[in-house]
Amino acid sequence: MSGSLEGRVTGELRALDQQRLRRALRAPSGIDLSSNDYLGLADHPLVKQQMIVAIEQDGCGSTGSRLLRGQRDAFASIERTFAAFRHADRALYFSSGYLANLAVLTTFPGRRDLIVSDRANHASLRDGARLSKAKHVMFAHNDAGALSRILQSQTGHDEVFVVTESLFSMEGDIPPLHDYAEMCRKAGALLIVDEAHAVGIFGARGSGLVEEHGIGRDVFLTISTAGKALGVAGAFVAGPEWAIEYMIQGARPFVFSTAPPPSLAAAIGASLTIVEKEPDRRADLRAKARRLRARLADAGVAVAAGDSPIVPVILGSAERAQAVAEALQADGFDVRAIRPPTVPAGTARLRISVNVHLSDATIDRFVVVLAAALERSTQCRAVSS
Ligand SMILES: Cc1ncc(COP(=O)(O)O)c(C=O)c1O
């Protein structure tokens, strides 16, 4: 029996090789143009120091689930801080954004409910919808009209949950959140917004795009990861008191998992302080993102306008995306190819992400190197076809 499993698995691995879809674990090397450490906080002295102090005080592991011996003052404190930052009643800290999304979508939508989600939503939201007992339908990416048609046609459900990212992780674009908020208000639907890539970057306080769009009152729950711009790990679900209390009682990824190390909460506290006290950091990031997009456009590389730090360059085939990424890596730039199934077939891409450590000169040099690598890859394709 195990022989046939081995045969099937190795066959699938060979097929991944042939299609240039096999992933390799590659440690960071070269100039960072691929991490989610947009604000440079993962290595910030204050964040590191707070984590070290907390380890000295509280030890390493939390030793149990939050409902057992894993509860710590550090969690209660960071949850209060985060709820205030978000202007939400209450927040709950999870050990990852993936688990937070599973928790939200398996706790609230029930058998008689409907989940409506953007087709480009992150795998954790898709998996959460799959695991939930509710019916699930998807609408075309960022298409308010399509969402509206679904909300009008799908009747007979107790509750309807509309689920979207606020800054899409692989597209770098922003949905029409105002329209969604208004539609949900009119239809009595509950809007859930994953702010994974927006928290720390958008909004006057830096809490995200819900804040920047002024739609906080129309949103049921937000999910904000702490492992991206905040530079640490874990994620917060924020929303009404009753909803958070209910998650504590029954959200399975919260109840049946060891609490994260308490030192993470202390480190996130430092990150939030920096985000609140240093708005120039996110302004600088957005200026760098605008610069990269403008330079790419000047060089004839098609990218969408805007100032989000996620800049995808769509190349089509997995082979081409991988070849261009490898060429950039050889030139000292850590850019990764994003291939199916992470993105739809035929839309393999480079996902370039901007961070505050990049100088203007590095951005300009990178664009020259990228344009040359793209040109070479086009010539290779022309020769081989
Ligand atoms: C939109 C989105 N949601 C959730 C997650 C999961 O967050 P975490 O990495 O903390 O598990 C990610 C991570 O890539 C993401 O991009």
Short mmCIF file of C-alpha atoms and ligand atoms in Angstrom, two decimals:
data_model
loop_
_atom_site.label_atom_id
_atom_site.label_comp_id
_atom_site.label_asym_id
_atom_site.label_seq_id
_atom_site.Cartn_x
_atom_site.Cartn_y
_atom_site.Cartn_z
CA MET A 1 0.00 0.00 0.00
CA SER A 2 2.72 2.49 0.99
CA GLY A 3 4.59 1.54 -2.23
CA SER A 4 1.70 2.75 -4.34
CA LEU A 5 1.46 5.95 -2.31
CA GLU A 6 5.17 6.56 -2.83
CA GLY A 7 4.75 5.96 -6.57
CA ARG A 8 1.84 8.40 -6.80
CA VAL A 9 3.59 11.07 -4.77
CA THR A 10 6.92 10.85 -6.60
CA GLY A 11 5.02 10.91 -9.91
CA GLU A 12 3.30 14.12 -8.84
CA LEU A 13 6.61 15.63 -7.74
CA ARG A 14 8.10 14.79 -11.16
CA ALA A 15 5.12 16.43 -12.86
CA LEU A 16 5.66 19.57 -10.76
CA ASP A 17 9.31 19.59 -11.90
CA GLN A 18 8.32 19.30 -15.56
CA GLN A 19 5.86 22.17 -15.27
CA ARG A 20 8.37 24.30 -13.33
CA LEU A 21 5.88 24.31 -10.45
CA ARG A 22 8.01 22.57 -7.84
CA ARG A 23 8.76 24.87 -4.93
CA ALA A 24 12.06 24.96 -3.09
CA LEU A 25 12.70 26.27 0.39
CA ARG A 26 15.10 29.14 -0.20
CA ALA A 27 16.49 31.24 2.64
CA PRO A 28 16.58 35.02 2.22
CA SER A 29 19.56 36.23 0.23
CA GLY A 30 20.06 39.48 -1.62
CA ILE A 31 18.07 42.70 -1.42
CA ASP A 32 14.61 42.10 0.03
CA LEU A 33 11.92 42.64 -2.59
CA SER A 34 9.73 39.75 -1.54
CA SER A 35 9.02 39.80 2.20
CA ASN A 36 5.97 41.31 3.87
CA ASP A 37 8.15 43.26 6.30
CA TYR A 38 6.96 46.45 4.62
CA LEU A 39 7.80 48.78 7.53
CA GLY A 40 11.08 47.10 8.46
CA LEU A 41 9.81 46.23 11.95
CA ALA A 42 10.91 42.57 12.04
CA ASP A 43 14.42 43.78 12.83
CA HIS A 44 13.58 46.97 14.73
CA PRO A 45 15.65 47.42 17.94
CA LEU A 46 12.62 48.31 20.10
CA VAL A 47 10.59 45.33 18.87
CA LYS A 48 13.51 42.95 19.47
CA GLN A 49 14.23 44.42 22.89
CA GLN A 50 10.61 44.09 24.03
CA MET A 51 10.58 40.48 22.93
CA ILE A 52 13.83 39.69 24.75
CA VAL A 53 12.62 41.34 27.98
CA ALA A 54 9.36 39.38 27.75
CA ILE A 55 11.19 36.08 27.25
CA GLU A 56 13.29 36.81 30.34
CA GLN A 57 10.13 37.51 32.32
CA ASP A 58 7.63 35.00 30.93
CA GLY A 59 9.79 32.24 29.44
CA CYS A 60 9.44 30.84 25.95
CA GLY A 61 6.32 28.76 25.57
CA SER A 62 2.85 29.54 26.88
CA THR A 63 2.45 25.89 28.02
CA GLY A 64 -1.21 25.46 27.15
CA SER A 65 -4.33 26.67 25.41
CA ARG A 66 -5.54 30.15 26.39
CA LEU A 67 -8.53 28.47 28.09
CA LEU A 68 -6.21 26.37 30.23
CA ARG A 69 -2.81 27.44 31.60
CA GLY A 70 -1.80 29.40 28.48
CA GLN A 71 -3.53 32.66 29.40
CA ARG A 72 -1.18 35.57 30.21
CA ASP A 73 -1.57 39.24 31.09
CA ALA A 74 0.46 40.00 27.96
CA PHE A 75 -2.36 38.63 25.76
CA ALA A 76 -5.11 40.50 27.59
CA SER A 77 -3.06 43.67 27.38
CA ILE A 78 -2.20 43.46 23.67
CA GLU A 79 -5.81 42.61 22.84
CA ARG A 80 -6.99 45.77 24.63
CA THR A 81 -4.32 47.80 22.85
CA PHE A 82 -5.21 46.36 19.47
CA ALA A 83 -8.95 46.87 19.95
CA ALA A 84 -8.32 50.54 20.78
CA PHE A 85 -6.00 50.88 17.76
CA ARG A 86 -8.75 49.43 15.56
CA HIS A 87 -11.57 51.33 17.24
CA ALA A 88 -13.28 47.98 17.84
CA ASP A 89 -15.03 46.78 21.01
CA ARG A 90 -12.70 43.88 21.51
CA ALA A 91 -9.95 41.84 19.83
CA LEU A 92 -8.69 38.29 20.09
CA TYR A 93 -5.13 37.20 19.31
CA PHE A 94 -4.53 34.02 17.28
CA SER A 95 -1.23 32.30 16.55
CA SER A 96 -1.56 32.95 12.80
CA GLY A 97 -3.70 34.73 10.25
CA TYR A 98 -4.46 31.39 8.63
CA LEU A 99 -5.97 30.11 11.87
CA ALA A 100 -7.78 33.39 12.56
CA ASN A 101 -9.51 33.17 9.18
CA LEU A 102 -10.46 29.51 9.72
CA ALA A 103 -11.80 30.50 13.14
CA VAL A 104 -13.97 33.33 11.85
CA LEU A 105 -15.50 31.35 9.01
CA THR A 106 -16.10 28.18 10.98
CA THR A 107 -17.52 29.95 14.03
CA PHE A 108 -20.12 32.33 12.62
CA PRO A 109 -21.56 31.15 9.28
CA GLY A 110 -23.87 28.19 9.91
CA ARG A 111 -25.87 25.71 7.85
CA ARG A 112 -28.62 28.18 6.95
CA ASP A 113 -26.24 31.00 6.04
CA LEU A 114 -24.40 32.12 2.91
CA ILE A 115 -20.76 33.14 2.47
CA VAL A 116 -20.08 35.37 -0.53
CA SER A 117 -16.39 35.87 -1.24
CA ASP A 118 -14.03 37.43 -3.75
CA ARG A 119 -12.61 34.79 -6.08
CA ALA A 120 -9.06 36.04 -5.38
CA ASN A 121 -9.34 35.72 -1.59
CA HIS A 122 -6.42 34.14 0.24
CA ALA A 123 -6.33 30.36 0.67
CA SER A 124 -7.07 30.70 4.39
CA LEU A 125 -10.39 32.44 3.62
CA ARG A 126 -11.22 29.88 0.96
CA ASP A 127 -10.36 27.01 3.29
CA GLY A 128 -12.42 28.61 6.07
CA ALA A 129 -15.41 28.86 3.75
CA ARG A 130 -14.94 25.24 2.71
CA LEU A 131 -14.80 24.05 6.31
CA SER A 132 -17.85 26.06 7.35
CA LYS A 133 -21.31 24.56 7.08
CA ALA A 134 -22.66 27.52 5.11
CA LYS A 135 -23.27 27.63 1.37
CA HIS A 136 -20.40 29.41 -0.39
CA VAL A 137 -20.46 31.42 -3.62
CA MET A 138 -17.70 33.53 -5.14
CA PHE A 139 -17.80 36.72 -7.19
CA ALA A 140 -15.33 38.02 -9.77
CA HIS A 141 -12.35 39.81 -8.27
CA ASN A 142 -13.20 43.34 -7.01
CA ASP A 143 -16.47 43.32 -8.98
CA ALA A 144 -19.06 45.29 -6.99
CA GLY A 145 -21.69 44.66 -9.67
CA ALA A 146 -21.25 40.91 -9.42
CA LEU A 147 -21.47 41.06 -5.64
CA SER A 148 -24.63 43.16 -5.86
CA ARG A 149 -26.27 40.64 -8.23
CA ILE A 150 -25.51 37.80 -5.82
CA LEU A 151 -26.86 39.75 -2.86
CA GLN A 152 -30.08 40.41 -4.76
CA SER A 153 -30.57 36.92 -6.15
CA GLN A 154 -29.55 34.77 -3.19
CA THR A 155 -32.50 34.89 -0.85
CA GLY A 156 -33.73 32.63 1.93
CA HIS A 157 -30.55 32.56 4.02
CA ASP A 158 -30.57 33.50 7.70
CA GLU A 159 -27.36 35.51 7.44
CA VAL A 160 -25.15 36.52 4.53
CA PHE A 161 -21.42 37.06 5.11
CA VAL A 162 -19.43 39.02 2.53
CA VAL A 163 -15.72 38.27 2.76
CA THR A 164 -12.88 40.19 1.12
CA GLU A 165 -9.28 41.17 1.58
CA SER A 166 -8.73 44.91 1.81
CA LEU A 167 -5.37 44.83 0.00
CA PHE A 168 -5.09 41.72 -2.12
CA SER A 169 -1.94 39.80 -1.36
CA MET A 170 -1.09 38.72 -4.90
CA GLU A 171 -2.74 41.51 -6.90
CA GLY A 172 -1.74 44.48 -4.74
CA ASP A 173 -5.11 46.10 -5.48
CA ILE A 174 -7.90 47.40 -3.29
CA PRO A 175 -11.58 46.47 -3.64
CA PRO A 176 -14.36 49.09 -3.77
CA LEU A 177 -14.84 48.91 -0.02
CA HIS A 178 -17.27 51.85 0.13
CA ASP A 179 -19.59 50.10 -2.34
CA TYR A 180 -19.33 46.84 -0.44
CA ALA A 181 -20.11 48.60 2.85
CA GLU A 182 -23.17 50.28 1.38
CA MET A 183 -24.43 47.09 -0.28
CA CYS A 184 -24.03 45.11 2.92
CA ARG A 185 -25.83 47.79 4.90
CA LYS A 186 -28.75 47.73 2.46
CA ALA A 187 -28.88 43.94 2.21
CA GLY A 188 -28.36 43.40 5.95
CA ALA A 189 -25.23 41.37 5.16
CA LEU A 190 -22.22 41.10 7.47
CA LEU A 191 -18.96 42.36 5.99
CA ILE A 192 -15.73 40.59 7.00
CA VAL A 193 -12.47 42.24 5.93
CA ASP A 194 -9.04 40.60 5.98
CA GLU A 195 -6.58 43.46 6.53
CA ALA A 196 -3.50 41.20 6.47
CA HIS A 197 -1.51 43.40 4.09
CA ALA A 198 -3.07 46.76 4.98
CA VAL A 199 -2.62 46.93 8.74
CA GLY A 200 0.27 49.22 9.66
CA ILE A 201 0.27 50.85 6.23
CA PHE A 202 -3.06 52.55 5.51
CA GLY A 203 -5.24 54.90 7.51
CA ALA A 204 -4.36 57.98 9.56
CA ARG A 205 -3.63 55.83 12.62
CA GLY A 206 -2.17 53.06 10.51
CA SER A 207 -4.82 50.47 11.34
CA GLY A 208 -5.66 49.71 7.71
CA LEU A 209 -7.99 50.33 4.81
CA VAL A 210 -11.19 50.01 6.83
CA GLU A 211 -9.98 53.07 8.72
CA GLU A 212 -8.76 54.81 5.55
CA HIS A 213 -12.18 54.32 3.91
CA GLY A 214 -14.06 55.31 7.07
CA ILE A 215 -16.24 52.19 6.95
CA GLY A 216 -15.54 50.81 10.42
CA ARG A 217 -19.20 50.99 11.45
CA ASP A 218 -20.23 48.86 8.47
CA VAL A 219 -17.73 46.07 9.09
CA PHE A 220 -18.62 43.11 11.28
CA LEU A 221 -15.12 41.69 11.81
CA THR A 222 -11.61 42.49 10.67
CA ILE A 223 -8.67 40.11 10.63
CA SER A 224 -5.24 41.74 10.94
CA THR A 225 -2.08 39.71 10.77
CA ALA A 226 0.88 40.68 12.92
CA GLY A 227 3.48 38.81 10.85
CA LYS A 228 3.56 41.21 7.94
CA ALA A 229 3.90 45.00 8.39
CA LEU A 230 3.90 44.59 12.18
CA GLY A 231 6.98 42.39 11.85
CA VAL A 232 6.12 39.73 14.43
CA ALA A 233 3.59 36.86 14.09
CA GLY A 234 -0.02 35.93 14.82
CA ALA A 235 -3.22 37.79 14.01
CA PHE A 236 -6.08 39.68 15.62
CA VAL A 237 -9.78 39.27 14.99
CA ALA A 238 -11.51 42.48 16.06
CA GLY A 239 -15.21 43.25 16.33
CA PRO A 240 -18.19 43.42 18.69
CA GLU A 241 -17.81 42.27 22.28
CA TRP A 242 -20.40 39.48 21.89
CA ALA A 243 -18.69 38.07 18.77
CA ILE A 244 -15.25 37.93 20.38
CA GLU A 245 -16.69 36.38 23.53
CA TYR A 246 -18.36 33.72 21.38
CA MET A 247 -15.06 32.94 19.63
CA ILE A 248 -13.38 32.41 22.99
CA GLN A 249 -16.06 29.86 23.81
CA GLY A 250 -16.01 27.90 20.59
CA ALA A 251 -13.60 28.91 17.81
CA ARG A 252 -11.76 25.64 17.37
CA PRO A 253 -8.40 27.05 16.18
CA PHE A 254 -8.42 29.18 19.36
CA VAL A 255 -9.69 26.60 21.82
CA PHE A 256 -7.77 23.57 20.62
CA SER A 257 -4.33 25.04 20.10
CA THR A 258 -1.49 26.02 22.41
CA ALA A 259 -1.39 29.78 22.93
CA PRO A 260 1.43 31.57 21.10
CA PRO A 261 4.60 32.49 23.03
CA PRO A 262 3.66 35.47 25.24
CA SER A 263 6.78 37.35 24.08
CA LEU A 264 5.08 37.83 20.71
CA ALA A 265 2.43 39.96 22.39
CA ALA A 266 5.11 42.18 23.91
CA ALA A 267 6.86 42.57 20.56
CA ILE A 268 3.59 43.48 18.83
CA GLY A 269 3.02 46.12 21.51
CA ALA A 270 6.29 47.75 20.43
CA SER A 271 5.32 47.52 16.74
CA LEU A 272 1.99 49.22 17.39
CA THR A 273 3.73 52.00 19.29
CA ILE A 274 6.04 52.58 16.33
CA VAL A 275 3.14 52.51 13.84
CA GLU A 276 1.23 55.07 15.87
CA LYS A 277 4.18 57.35 16.63
CA GLU A 278 5.86 57.22 13.24
CA PRO A 279 3.31 57.92 10.51
CA ASP A 280 6.20 59.05 8.28
CA ARG A 281 7.31 55.44 8.06
CA ARG A 282 4.16 54.42 6.17
CA ALA A 283 4.14 57.65 4.14
CA ASP A 284 7.71 56.85 3.10
CA LEU A 285 6.71 53.29 2.17
CA ARG A 286 3.87 54.52 -0.01
CA ALA A 287 6.16 57.07 -1.69
CA LYS A 288 8.64 54.28 -2.48
CA ALA A 289 5.84 52.13 -3.88
CA ARG A 290 4.75 55.03 -6.11
CA ARG A 291 8.34 55.49 -7.25
CA LEU A 292 8.73 51.82 -8.17
CA ARG A 293 5.46 51.81 -10.09
CA ALA A 294 6.39 55.02 -11.94
CA ARG A 295 9.87 53.73 -12.86
CA LEU A 296 8.41 50.44 -14.06
CA ALA A 297 5.88 52.27 -16.21
CA ASP A 298 8.71 54.44 -17.65
CA ALA A 299 10.57 51.23 -18.50
CA GLY A 300 7.52 49.86 -20.30
CA VAL A 301 6.68 47.23 -17.65
CA ALA A 302 2.91 47.01 -17.21
CA VAL A 303 1.85 47.59 -13.60
CA ALA A 304 -1.30 49.03 -12.10
CA ALA A 305 -1.09 52.57 -10.71
CA GLY A 306 -1.41 53.19 -6.98
CA ASP A 307 0.72 53.23 -3.89
CA SER A 308 0.28 49.79 -2.39
CA PRO A 309 3.59 48.10 -1.60
CA ILE A 310 2.61 44.93 -3.46
CA VAL A 311 3.50 45.27 -7.13
CA PRO A 312 2.78 42.22 -9.28
CA VAL A 313 4.33 41.87 -12.73
CA ILE A 314 2.21 39.29 -14.52
CA LEU A 315 4.26 37.11 -16.85
CA GLY A 316 1.85 34.31 -17.76
CA SER A 317 3.74 31.04 -17.75
CA ALA A 318 5.31 29.54 -14.65
CA GLU A 319 8.51 28.92 -16.66
CA ARG A 320 8.94 32.55 -17.58
CA ALA A 321 8.14 33.82 -14.09
CA GLN A 322 10.63 31.40 -12.57
CA ALA A 323 13.34 32.20 -15.13
CA VAL A 324 13.01 35.96 -14.56
CA ALA A 325 12.97 35.52 -10.77
CA GLU A 326 16.15 33.41 -10.97
CA ALA A 327 17.84 36.03 -13.16
CA LEU A 328 17.00 38.73 -10.60
CA GLN A 329 18.23 36.56 -7.76
CA ALA A 330 21.51 36.03 -9.59
CA ASP A 331 21.82 39.82 -9.76
CA GLY A 332 21.32 40.11 -5.98
CA PHE A 333 17.59 40.92 -5.81
CA ASP A 334 15.41 38.61 -3.74
CA VAL A 335 12.28 38.47 -5.90
CA ARG A 336 10.13 35.35 -5.95
CA ALA A 337 7.95 33.88 -8.68
CA ILE A 338 4.35 33.23 -7.69
CA ARG A 339 2.93 30.31 -9.61
CA PRO A 340 -0.28 28.26 -9.72
CA PRO A 341 -2.06 27.14 -7.60
CA THR A 342 -1.30 30.28 -5.54
CA VAL A 343 -2.50 32.31 -8.55
CA PRO A 344 -4.72 31.15 -11.44
CA ALA A 345 -3.09 29.21 -14.31
CA GLY A 346 -1.65 31.51 -16.96
CA THR A 347 -1.10 34.37 -14.50
CA ALA A 348 2.23 33.39 -12.95
CA ARG A 349 3.97 36.52 -11.80
CA LEU A 350 6.71 38.24 -9.94
CA ARG A 351 5.33 39.59 -6.69
CA ILE A 352 7.54 42.55 -5.95
CA SER A 353 7.06 43.97 -2.48
CA VAL A 354 8.43 47.29 -1.37
CA ASN A 355 9.85 47.98 2.08
CA VAL A 356 11.16 51.09 3.81
CA HIS A 357 14.77 49.89 3.73
CA LEU A 358 14.96 50.22 -0.07
CA SER A 359 16.74 53.39 -1.16
CA ASP A 360 15.57 55.30 -4.21
CA ALA A 361 18.82 54.39 -5.95
CA THR A 362 18.22 50.68 -5.29
CA ILE A 363 14.68 50.92 -6.65
CA ASP A 364 15.95 52.62 -9.81
CA ARG A 365 18.74 50.09 -10.28
CA PHE A 366 16.33 47.21 -9.72
CA VAL A 367 14.01 48.48 -12.46
CA VAL A 368 16.90 48.59 -14.95
CA VAL A 369 17.89 45.01 -14.06
CA LEU A 370 14.28 43.80 -14.20
CA ALA A 371 13.62 45.43 -17.57
CA ALA A 372 16.76 43.74 -18.97
CA ALA A 373 15.75 40.34 -17.53
CA LEU A 374 12.27 40.70 -19.02
CA GLU A 375 13.75 41.62 -22.38
CA ARG A 376 16.05 38.56 -22.31
CA SER A 377 13.14 36.30 -21.38
CA THR A 378 11.10 37.63 -24.31
CA GLN A 379 14.01 36.94 -26.69
CA CYS A 380 14.42 33.40 -25.31
CA ARG A 381 10.72 32.77 -25.91
CA ALA A 382 10.97 34.15 -29.45
CA VAL A 383 13.96 31.89 -30.21
CA SER A 384 12.36 28.76 -28.73
CA SER A 385 8.98 29.25 -30.48
C1 LIG B 1 -4.67 37.95 2.88
C2 LIG B 1 -4.03 37.01 3.85
N1 LIG B 1 -4.75 36.54 4.88
C3 LIG B 1 -4.22 35.71 5.77
C4 LIG B 1 -2.92 35.29 5.68
C5 LIG B 1 -2.38 34.32 6.68
O1 LIG B 1 -1.68 35.01 7.66
P1 LIG B 1 -0.51 34.27 8.47
O2 LIG B 1 0.69 34.31 7.56
O3 LIG B 1 -0.36 35.07 9.70
O4 LIG B 1 -0.97 32.88 8.72
C6 LIG B 1 -2.12 35.75 4.63
C7 LIG B 1 -0.71 35.31 4.55
O5 LIG B 1 -0.09 35.25 3.56
C8 LIG B 1 -2.69 36.64 3.70
O6 LIG B 1 -1.98 37.09 2.67
#
